[in-house]
XYZ file of C-alpha atoms in Angstrom:
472
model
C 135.473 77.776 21.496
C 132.751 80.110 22.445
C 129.765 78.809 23.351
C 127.497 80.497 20.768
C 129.819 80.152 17.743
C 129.977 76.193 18.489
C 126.275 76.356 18.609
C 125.730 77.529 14.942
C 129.274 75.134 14.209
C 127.088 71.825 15.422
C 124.081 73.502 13.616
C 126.159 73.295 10.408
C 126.526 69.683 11.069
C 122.911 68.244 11.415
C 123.609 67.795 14.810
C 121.382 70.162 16.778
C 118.136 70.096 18.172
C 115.983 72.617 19.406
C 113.751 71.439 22.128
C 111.185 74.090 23.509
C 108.689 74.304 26.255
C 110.057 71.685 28.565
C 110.059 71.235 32.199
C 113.225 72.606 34.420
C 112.171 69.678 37.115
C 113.056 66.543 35.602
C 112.384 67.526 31.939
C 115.488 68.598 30.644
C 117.515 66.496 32.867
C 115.943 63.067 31.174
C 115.559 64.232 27.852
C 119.203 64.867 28.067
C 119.918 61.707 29.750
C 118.039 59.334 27.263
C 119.540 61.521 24.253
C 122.949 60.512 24.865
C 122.251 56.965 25.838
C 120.735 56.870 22.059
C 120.338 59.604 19.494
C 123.114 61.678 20.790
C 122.403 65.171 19.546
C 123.569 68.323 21.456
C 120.233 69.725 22.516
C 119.507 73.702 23.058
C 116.189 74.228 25.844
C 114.273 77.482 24.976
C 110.671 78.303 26.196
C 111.526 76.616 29.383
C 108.265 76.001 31.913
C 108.351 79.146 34.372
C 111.102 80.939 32.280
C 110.865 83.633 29.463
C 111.975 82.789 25.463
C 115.544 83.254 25.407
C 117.164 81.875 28.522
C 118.320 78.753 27.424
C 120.036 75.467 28.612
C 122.493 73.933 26.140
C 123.495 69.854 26.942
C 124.775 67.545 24.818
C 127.895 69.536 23.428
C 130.968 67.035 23.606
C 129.207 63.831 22.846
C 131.972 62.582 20.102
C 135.213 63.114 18.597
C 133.462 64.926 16.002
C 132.239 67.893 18.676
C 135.598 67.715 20.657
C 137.165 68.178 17.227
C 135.362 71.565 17.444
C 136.006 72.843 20.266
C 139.628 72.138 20.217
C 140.155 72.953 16.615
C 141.163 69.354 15.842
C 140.709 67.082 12.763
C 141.182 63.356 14.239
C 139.471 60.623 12.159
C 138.704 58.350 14.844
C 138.908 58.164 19.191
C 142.433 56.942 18.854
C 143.869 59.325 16.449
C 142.185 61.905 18.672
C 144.319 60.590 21.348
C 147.355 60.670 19.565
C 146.905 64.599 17.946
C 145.969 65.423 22.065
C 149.005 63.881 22.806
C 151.427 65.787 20.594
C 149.625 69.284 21.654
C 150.133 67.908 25.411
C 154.057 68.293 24.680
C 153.926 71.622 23.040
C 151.851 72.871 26.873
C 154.088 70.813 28.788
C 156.727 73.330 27.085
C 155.645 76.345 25.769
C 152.079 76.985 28.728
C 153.705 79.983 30.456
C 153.672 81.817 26.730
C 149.843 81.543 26.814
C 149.232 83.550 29.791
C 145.637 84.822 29.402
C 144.748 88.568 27.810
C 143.295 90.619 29.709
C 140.569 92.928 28.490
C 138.022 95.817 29.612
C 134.767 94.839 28.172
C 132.850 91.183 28.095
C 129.888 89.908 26.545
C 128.404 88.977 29.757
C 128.394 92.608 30.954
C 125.128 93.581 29.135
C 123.376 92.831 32.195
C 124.847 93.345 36.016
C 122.949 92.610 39.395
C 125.018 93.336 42.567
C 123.829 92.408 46.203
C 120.346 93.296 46.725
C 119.534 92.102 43.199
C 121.188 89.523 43.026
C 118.383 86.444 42.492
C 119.855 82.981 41.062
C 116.861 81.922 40.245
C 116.156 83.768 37.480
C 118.030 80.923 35.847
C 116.834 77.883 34.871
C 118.697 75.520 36.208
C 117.285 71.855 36.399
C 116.630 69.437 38.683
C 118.424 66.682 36.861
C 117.265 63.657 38.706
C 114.624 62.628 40.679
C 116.457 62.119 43.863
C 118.533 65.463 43.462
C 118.573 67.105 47.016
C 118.241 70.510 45.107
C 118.660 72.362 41.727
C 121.741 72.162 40.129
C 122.849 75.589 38.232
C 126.826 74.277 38.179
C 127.271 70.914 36.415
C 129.608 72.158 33.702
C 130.854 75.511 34.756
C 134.852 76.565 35.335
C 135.213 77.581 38.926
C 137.819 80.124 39.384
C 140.143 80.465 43.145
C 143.415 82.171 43.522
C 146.030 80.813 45.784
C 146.547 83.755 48.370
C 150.174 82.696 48.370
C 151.423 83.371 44.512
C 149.827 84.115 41.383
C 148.271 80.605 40.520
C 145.080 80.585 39.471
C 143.005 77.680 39.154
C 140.095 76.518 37.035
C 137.877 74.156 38.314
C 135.186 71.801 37.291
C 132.671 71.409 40.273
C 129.103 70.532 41.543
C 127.202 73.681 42.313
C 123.436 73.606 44.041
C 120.839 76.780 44.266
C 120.231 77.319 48.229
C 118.465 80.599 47.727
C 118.454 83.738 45.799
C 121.386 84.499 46.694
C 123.496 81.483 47.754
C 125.033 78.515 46.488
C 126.640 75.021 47.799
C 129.808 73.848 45.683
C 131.361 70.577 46.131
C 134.987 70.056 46.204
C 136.499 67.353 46.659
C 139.812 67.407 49.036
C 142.370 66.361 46.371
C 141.096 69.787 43.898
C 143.281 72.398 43.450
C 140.192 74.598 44.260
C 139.776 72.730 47.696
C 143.623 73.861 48.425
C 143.178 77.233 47.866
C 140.033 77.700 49.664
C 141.333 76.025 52.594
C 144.082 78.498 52.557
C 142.419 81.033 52.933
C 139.724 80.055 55.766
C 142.981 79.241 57.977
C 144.019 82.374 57.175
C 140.633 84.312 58.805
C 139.825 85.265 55.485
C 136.495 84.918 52.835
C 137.892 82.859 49.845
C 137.020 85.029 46.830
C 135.524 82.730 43.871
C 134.221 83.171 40.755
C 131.654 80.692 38.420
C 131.471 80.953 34.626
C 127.761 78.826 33.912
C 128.472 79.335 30.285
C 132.372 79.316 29.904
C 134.288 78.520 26.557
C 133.961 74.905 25.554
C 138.068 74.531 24.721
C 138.514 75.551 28.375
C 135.753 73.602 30.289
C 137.754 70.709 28.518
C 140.513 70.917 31.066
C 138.761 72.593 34.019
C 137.976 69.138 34.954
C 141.465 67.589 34.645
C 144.583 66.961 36.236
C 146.438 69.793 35.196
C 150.193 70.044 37.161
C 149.526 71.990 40.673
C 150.815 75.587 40.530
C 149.900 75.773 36.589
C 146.808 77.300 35.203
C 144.084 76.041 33.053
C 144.520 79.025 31.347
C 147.823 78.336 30.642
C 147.647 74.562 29.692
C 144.473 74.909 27.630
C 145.976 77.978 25.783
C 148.848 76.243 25.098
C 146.918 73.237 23.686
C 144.111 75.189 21.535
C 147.089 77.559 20.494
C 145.433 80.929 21.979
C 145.775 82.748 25.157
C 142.117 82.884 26.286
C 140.967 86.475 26.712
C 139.653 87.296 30.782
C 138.029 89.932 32.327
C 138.438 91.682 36.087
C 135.655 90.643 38.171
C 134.193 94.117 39.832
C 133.783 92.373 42.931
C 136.812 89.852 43.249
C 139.635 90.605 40.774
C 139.710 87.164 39.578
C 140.201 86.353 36.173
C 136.813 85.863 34.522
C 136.578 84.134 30.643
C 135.489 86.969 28.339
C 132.757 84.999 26.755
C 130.742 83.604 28.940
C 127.230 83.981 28.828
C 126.265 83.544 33.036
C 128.906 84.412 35.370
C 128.856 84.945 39.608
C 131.327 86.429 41.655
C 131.580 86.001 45.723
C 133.299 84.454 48.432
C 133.267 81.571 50.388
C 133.120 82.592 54.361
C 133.449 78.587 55.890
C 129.784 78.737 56.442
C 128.569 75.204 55.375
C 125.009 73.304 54.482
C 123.200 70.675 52.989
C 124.361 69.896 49.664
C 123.401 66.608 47.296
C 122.465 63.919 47.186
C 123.030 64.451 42.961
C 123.180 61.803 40.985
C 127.023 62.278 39.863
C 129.029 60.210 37.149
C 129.680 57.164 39.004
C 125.671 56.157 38.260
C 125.059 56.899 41.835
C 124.062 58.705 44.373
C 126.595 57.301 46.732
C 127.753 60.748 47.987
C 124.679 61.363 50.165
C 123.417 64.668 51.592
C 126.794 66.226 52.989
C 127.646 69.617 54.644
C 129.498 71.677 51.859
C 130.696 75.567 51.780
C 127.915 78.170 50.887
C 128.690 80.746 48.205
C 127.623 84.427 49.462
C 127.076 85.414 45.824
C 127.725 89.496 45.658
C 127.071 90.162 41.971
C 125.946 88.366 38.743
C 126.862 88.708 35.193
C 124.592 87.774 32.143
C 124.013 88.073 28.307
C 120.795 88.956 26.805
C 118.915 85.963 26.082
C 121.640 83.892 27.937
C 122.692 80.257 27.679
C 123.411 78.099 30.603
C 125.480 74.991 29.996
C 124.871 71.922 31.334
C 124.592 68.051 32.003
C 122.814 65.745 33.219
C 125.409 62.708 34.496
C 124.179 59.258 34.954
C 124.895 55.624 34.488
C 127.297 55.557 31.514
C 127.567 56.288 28.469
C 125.995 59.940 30.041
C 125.779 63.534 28.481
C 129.555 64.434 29.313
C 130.692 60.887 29.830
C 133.120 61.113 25.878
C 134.752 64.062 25.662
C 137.377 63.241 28.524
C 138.161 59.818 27.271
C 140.334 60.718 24.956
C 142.655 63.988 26.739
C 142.718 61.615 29.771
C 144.234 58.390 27.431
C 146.332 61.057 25.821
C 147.644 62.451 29.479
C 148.081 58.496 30.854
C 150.042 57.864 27.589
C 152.115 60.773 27.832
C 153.140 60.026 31.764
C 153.760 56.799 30.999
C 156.401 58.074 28.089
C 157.788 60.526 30.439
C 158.825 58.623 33.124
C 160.270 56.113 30.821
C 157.974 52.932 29.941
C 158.891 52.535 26.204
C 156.599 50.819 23.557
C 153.098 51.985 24.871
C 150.954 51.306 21.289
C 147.517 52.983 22.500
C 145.450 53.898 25.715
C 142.008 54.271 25.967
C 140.062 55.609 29.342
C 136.375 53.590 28.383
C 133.645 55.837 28.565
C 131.274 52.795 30.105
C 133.794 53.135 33.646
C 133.164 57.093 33.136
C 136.773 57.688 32.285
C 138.325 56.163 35.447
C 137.756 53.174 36.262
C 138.712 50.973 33.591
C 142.156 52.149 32.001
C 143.116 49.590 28.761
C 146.903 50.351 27.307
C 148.405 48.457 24.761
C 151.914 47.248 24.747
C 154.415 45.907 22.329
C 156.361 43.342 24.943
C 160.041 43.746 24.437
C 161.396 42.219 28.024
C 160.077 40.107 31.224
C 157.630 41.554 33.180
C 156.554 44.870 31.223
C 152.791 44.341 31.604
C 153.561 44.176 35.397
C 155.347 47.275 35.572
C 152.554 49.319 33.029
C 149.643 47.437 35.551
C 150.735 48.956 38.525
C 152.145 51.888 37.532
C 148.084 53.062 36.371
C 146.430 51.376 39.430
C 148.125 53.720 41.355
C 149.680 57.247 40.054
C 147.907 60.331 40.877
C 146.391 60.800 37.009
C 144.508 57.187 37.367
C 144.030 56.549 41.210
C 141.038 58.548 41.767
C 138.103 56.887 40.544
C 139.770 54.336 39.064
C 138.717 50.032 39.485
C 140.012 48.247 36.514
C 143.353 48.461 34.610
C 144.161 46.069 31.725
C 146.987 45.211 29.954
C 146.367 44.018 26.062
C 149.081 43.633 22.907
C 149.856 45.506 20.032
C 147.375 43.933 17.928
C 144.171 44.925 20.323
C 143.099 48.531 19.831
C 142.631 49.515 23.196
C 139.483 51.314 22.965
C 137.545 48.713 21.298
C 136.124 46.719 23.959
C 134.962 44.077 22.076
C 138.489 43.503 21.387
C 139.589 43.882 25.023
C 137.085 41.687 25.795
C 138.439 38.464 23.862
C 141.803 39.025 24.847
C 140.843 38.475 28.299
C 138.938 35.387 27.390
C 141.977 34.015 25.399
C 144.772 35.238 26.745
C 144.344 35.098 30.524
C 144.232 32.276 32.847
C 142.190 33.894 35.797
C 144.436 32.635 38.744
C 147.724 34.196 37.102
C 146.757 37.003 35.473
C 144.772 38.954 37.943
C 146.501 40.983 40.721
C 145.105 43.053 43.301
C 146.320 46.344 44.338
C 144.911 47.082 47.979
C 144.053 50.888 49.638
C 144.375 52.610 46.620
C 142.892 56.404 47.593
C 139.181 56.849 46.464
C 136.472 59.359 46.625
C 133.501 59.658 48.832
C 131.384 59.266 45.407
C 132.077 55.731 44.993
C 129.493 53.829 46.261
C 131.919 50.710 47.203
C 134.762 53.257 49.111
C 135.718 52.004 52.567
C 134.597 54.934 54.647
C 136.628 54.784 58.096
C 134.978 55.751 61.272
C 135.081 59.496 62.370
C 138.272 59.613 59.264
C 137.318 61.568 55.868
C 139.295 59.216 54.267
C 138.076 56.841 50.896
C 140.211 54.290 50.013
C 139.436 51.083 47.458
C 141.195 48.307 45.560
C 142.036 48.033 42.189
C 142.486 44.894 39.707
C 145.249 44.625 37.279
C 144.159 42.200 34.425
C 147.079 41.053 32.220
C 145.427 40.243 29.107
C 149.033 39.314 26.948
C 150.639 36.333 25.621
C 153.227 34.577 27.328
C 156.397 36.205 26.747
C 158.994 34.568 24.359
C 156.826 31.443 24.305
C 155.051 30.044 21.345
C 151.164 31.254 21.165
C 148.653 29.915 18.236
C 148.317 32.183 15.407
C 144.764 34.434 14.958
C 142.569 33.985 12.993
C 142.645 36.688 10.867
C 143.260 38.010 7.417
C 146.981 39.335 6.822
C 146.593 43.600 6.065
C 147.364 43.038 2.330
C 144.091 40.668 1.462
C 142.188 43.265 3.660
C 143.183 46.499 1.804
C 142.991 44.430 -1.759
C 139.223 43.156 -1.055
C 138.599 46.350 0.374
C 139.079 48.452 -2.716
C 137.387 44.903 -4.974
C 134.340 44.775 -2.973
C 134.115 48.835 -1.513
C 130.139 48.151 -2.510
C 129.822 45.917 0.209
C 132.212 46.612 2.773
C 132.085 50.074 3.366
């Protein structure tokens, strides 16, 4: 969904907040910060300090199910029944994603202003310093980054870290298992400037899945499309040729040469700093794209729950569900990627045990496939009868149905990421690996297990209509 129209859509809801004349160093990145740890609006920045009425930083946008309904044109109830209408659009884009190839068109809201080369100056935006021990301003913290492979037609859209260096320069961090890496890599080997592309301000429905693992060789723009049911509408970039969303409101084209500098520390979603000040590629930015009064999204990430720490929760439960399915595991009852382990590191799924050794086969299969390695620290296995994202739930099933020297396993150099602040980091190597721990938190199998204590569904939904006064 465009940005602006889901503005006005949360507006409609009571859940928007204008905040005006606040501070682009620190300001906006703790408001934000302390707004999703508690009142959780989305919050719109105007009147910024050292920046005209008008340009604007949005935050806050995908802080429930309610807002992800919106911008994926969804009507779940709940976080689980989220999960399960994401997982029935994931089938139609696992089939139908090369009908949704993206339209191209010859005019874009962004084009009502254009500075090329010369006038090209980035910091005409205000982008934050989010944290106090930032190593810079941060204009990219939810953008889509766009690359082309120089070898076919795939196109790639990327969510990545992206820090002001000067007017015309930025620093973008990718890590090596991205698509984006891959195709910039390509093309440095080749002798050649990788051409590149940033939407600040891209469609909310497509940001969604810029940050996910969609299949390699497949576009964004294809799997998203698929999912939201539209083919997202792109224009030419003057300078590169890449595909560019329509409606963006802040947009940069340029290339990427191999020239490198200091980029981070930022305080990234693992509640840490752990990535330290690194040497990253520069962006020679060539020309810049902008709306009247624009809007630059953003977010501030932290120690969980954060600004953007929901909204992936549920498409990345719906995606380990659906692998699991696909390769075969039968009777998966719910997953849930918690938002407190930022999406990744703590994976519940519940399973209705039907043989020997299921959970065992479910554990490992999460502590180490490609959708759940990176990141990732905790897997449990629960029953049928424990929702999966309720942790209070989770959490008495491991005090009741685990004994500690049997039910724990641990899975050893599992790959990481340098932003994990506990990664073994070899000597010399750029290489992150970690362990993970597989907690089986099931009855016995076949083997007699005292009953709950619990009310049977019938006396619930009968006392629940009696007594709707008091328990609703």
């Amino acid at each position: 969904m465009y940005i602006r129209k889901f503005i006005e859509e949360v507006r409609n809801l009571g859940l928007l907040k204008e905040v005006k004349g606040a501070d682009w160093n620190l300001e906006i990145g703790a408001i934000t910060d302390l707004n999703a740890k508690k009142h959780k609006f989305t919050l719109l920045f105007d009147e910024i300090k050292d920046y005209p009425k008008g340009f604007r930083v949005l935050t806050g946008a995908l802080l429930d199910y309610k807002r992800v309904n919106l911008a994926l044109n969804i009507n779940a109830l709940n976080d689980i029944d989220l999960v399960k209408k994401l997982r029935d659009r994931l089938n139609i884009a696992s089939k139908e994603y090369r009908s949704y190839e993206p339209e191209e068109v010859n005019d874009a809201v962004f084009l009502e202003n254009v500075d090329s080369d010369d006038k090209v100056n980035l910091f005409k935006f205000p982008a934050p310093k989010w944290h106090e021990f930032d190593g810079g301003r941060y204009i990219g913290t939810a953008d889509a980054v766009i690359t082309k492979d120089p070898e076919s037609d795939w196109v790639n859209v990327g969510a990545y870290r992206v820090m002001l260096v000067d007017r015309n320069k930025l620093s973008i961090f990718i890590d090596s298992s991205h698509h984006g890496r891959i195709h910039v890599e390509k093309y440095l080997k080749a002798g050649k400037k990788c051409p590149i592309a940033i939407s600040f301000s891209p469609p909310l429905d497509l940001f969604i899945f810029a940050g996910m693992e969609v299949p390699a060789g497949i576009s964004e723009y294809n799997y998203a499309g698929a999912i939201v049911g539209k083919r997202f509408k792109v224009f030419r970039g003057e300078e590169t040729g890449l595909p560019i969303p329509a409606e963006s409101d802040i947009v940069i084209e340029g290339y990427i040469s191999g020239e490198l500098t200091d980029e981070g520390p930022f305080g990234e979603f693992m509640g840490y700093y752990a990535g330290g000040r690194m040497k990253n590629p520069v962006i020679e930015v060539k020309r810049v794209y902008y709306r009247s009064n624009p809007i630059l999204l953003g977010t501030a990430p932290s120690i969980p729950p954060y600004d953007y720490s929901y909204f992936r929760c549920p498409l990345r439960s719906a995606m380990i569900w659906d692998m699991l399915e696909r390769i075969g595991v039968r009777d998966i009852k719910g997953v849930w990627a918690h938002e407190i382990g930022f999406l990744r590191a703590l994976i519940v799924v519940s399973i209705k045990q039907s043989f020997a050794g299921q959970q065992t086969m479910v554990g490992h299969i999460l502590a180490t496939s490609p959708l759940t390695a990176y990141g990732g620290r905790y897997v449990i296995v629960v029953d049928e009868d424990i929702d999966p994202s309720d942790i209070n739930q989770v959490l008495w099933a491991i005090c009741t149905r685990t004994d500690p020297i049997n039910s724990i396993e641990i899975v050893k150099n599992v790959p990481s990421t340098p932003l994990d602040p506990m990664a073994e980091r070899k000597q010399n190597v750029k290489e992150y690996v970690s362990s993970r721990a597989i907690i089986y938190a099931t009855k016995p199998f076949n083997k007699d297990f005292p009953r709950e204590v619990r009310p049977s569904e019938d006396i619930v939904e009968r006392v629940i209509v009696k007594w709707r006064e008091i328990l609703e």
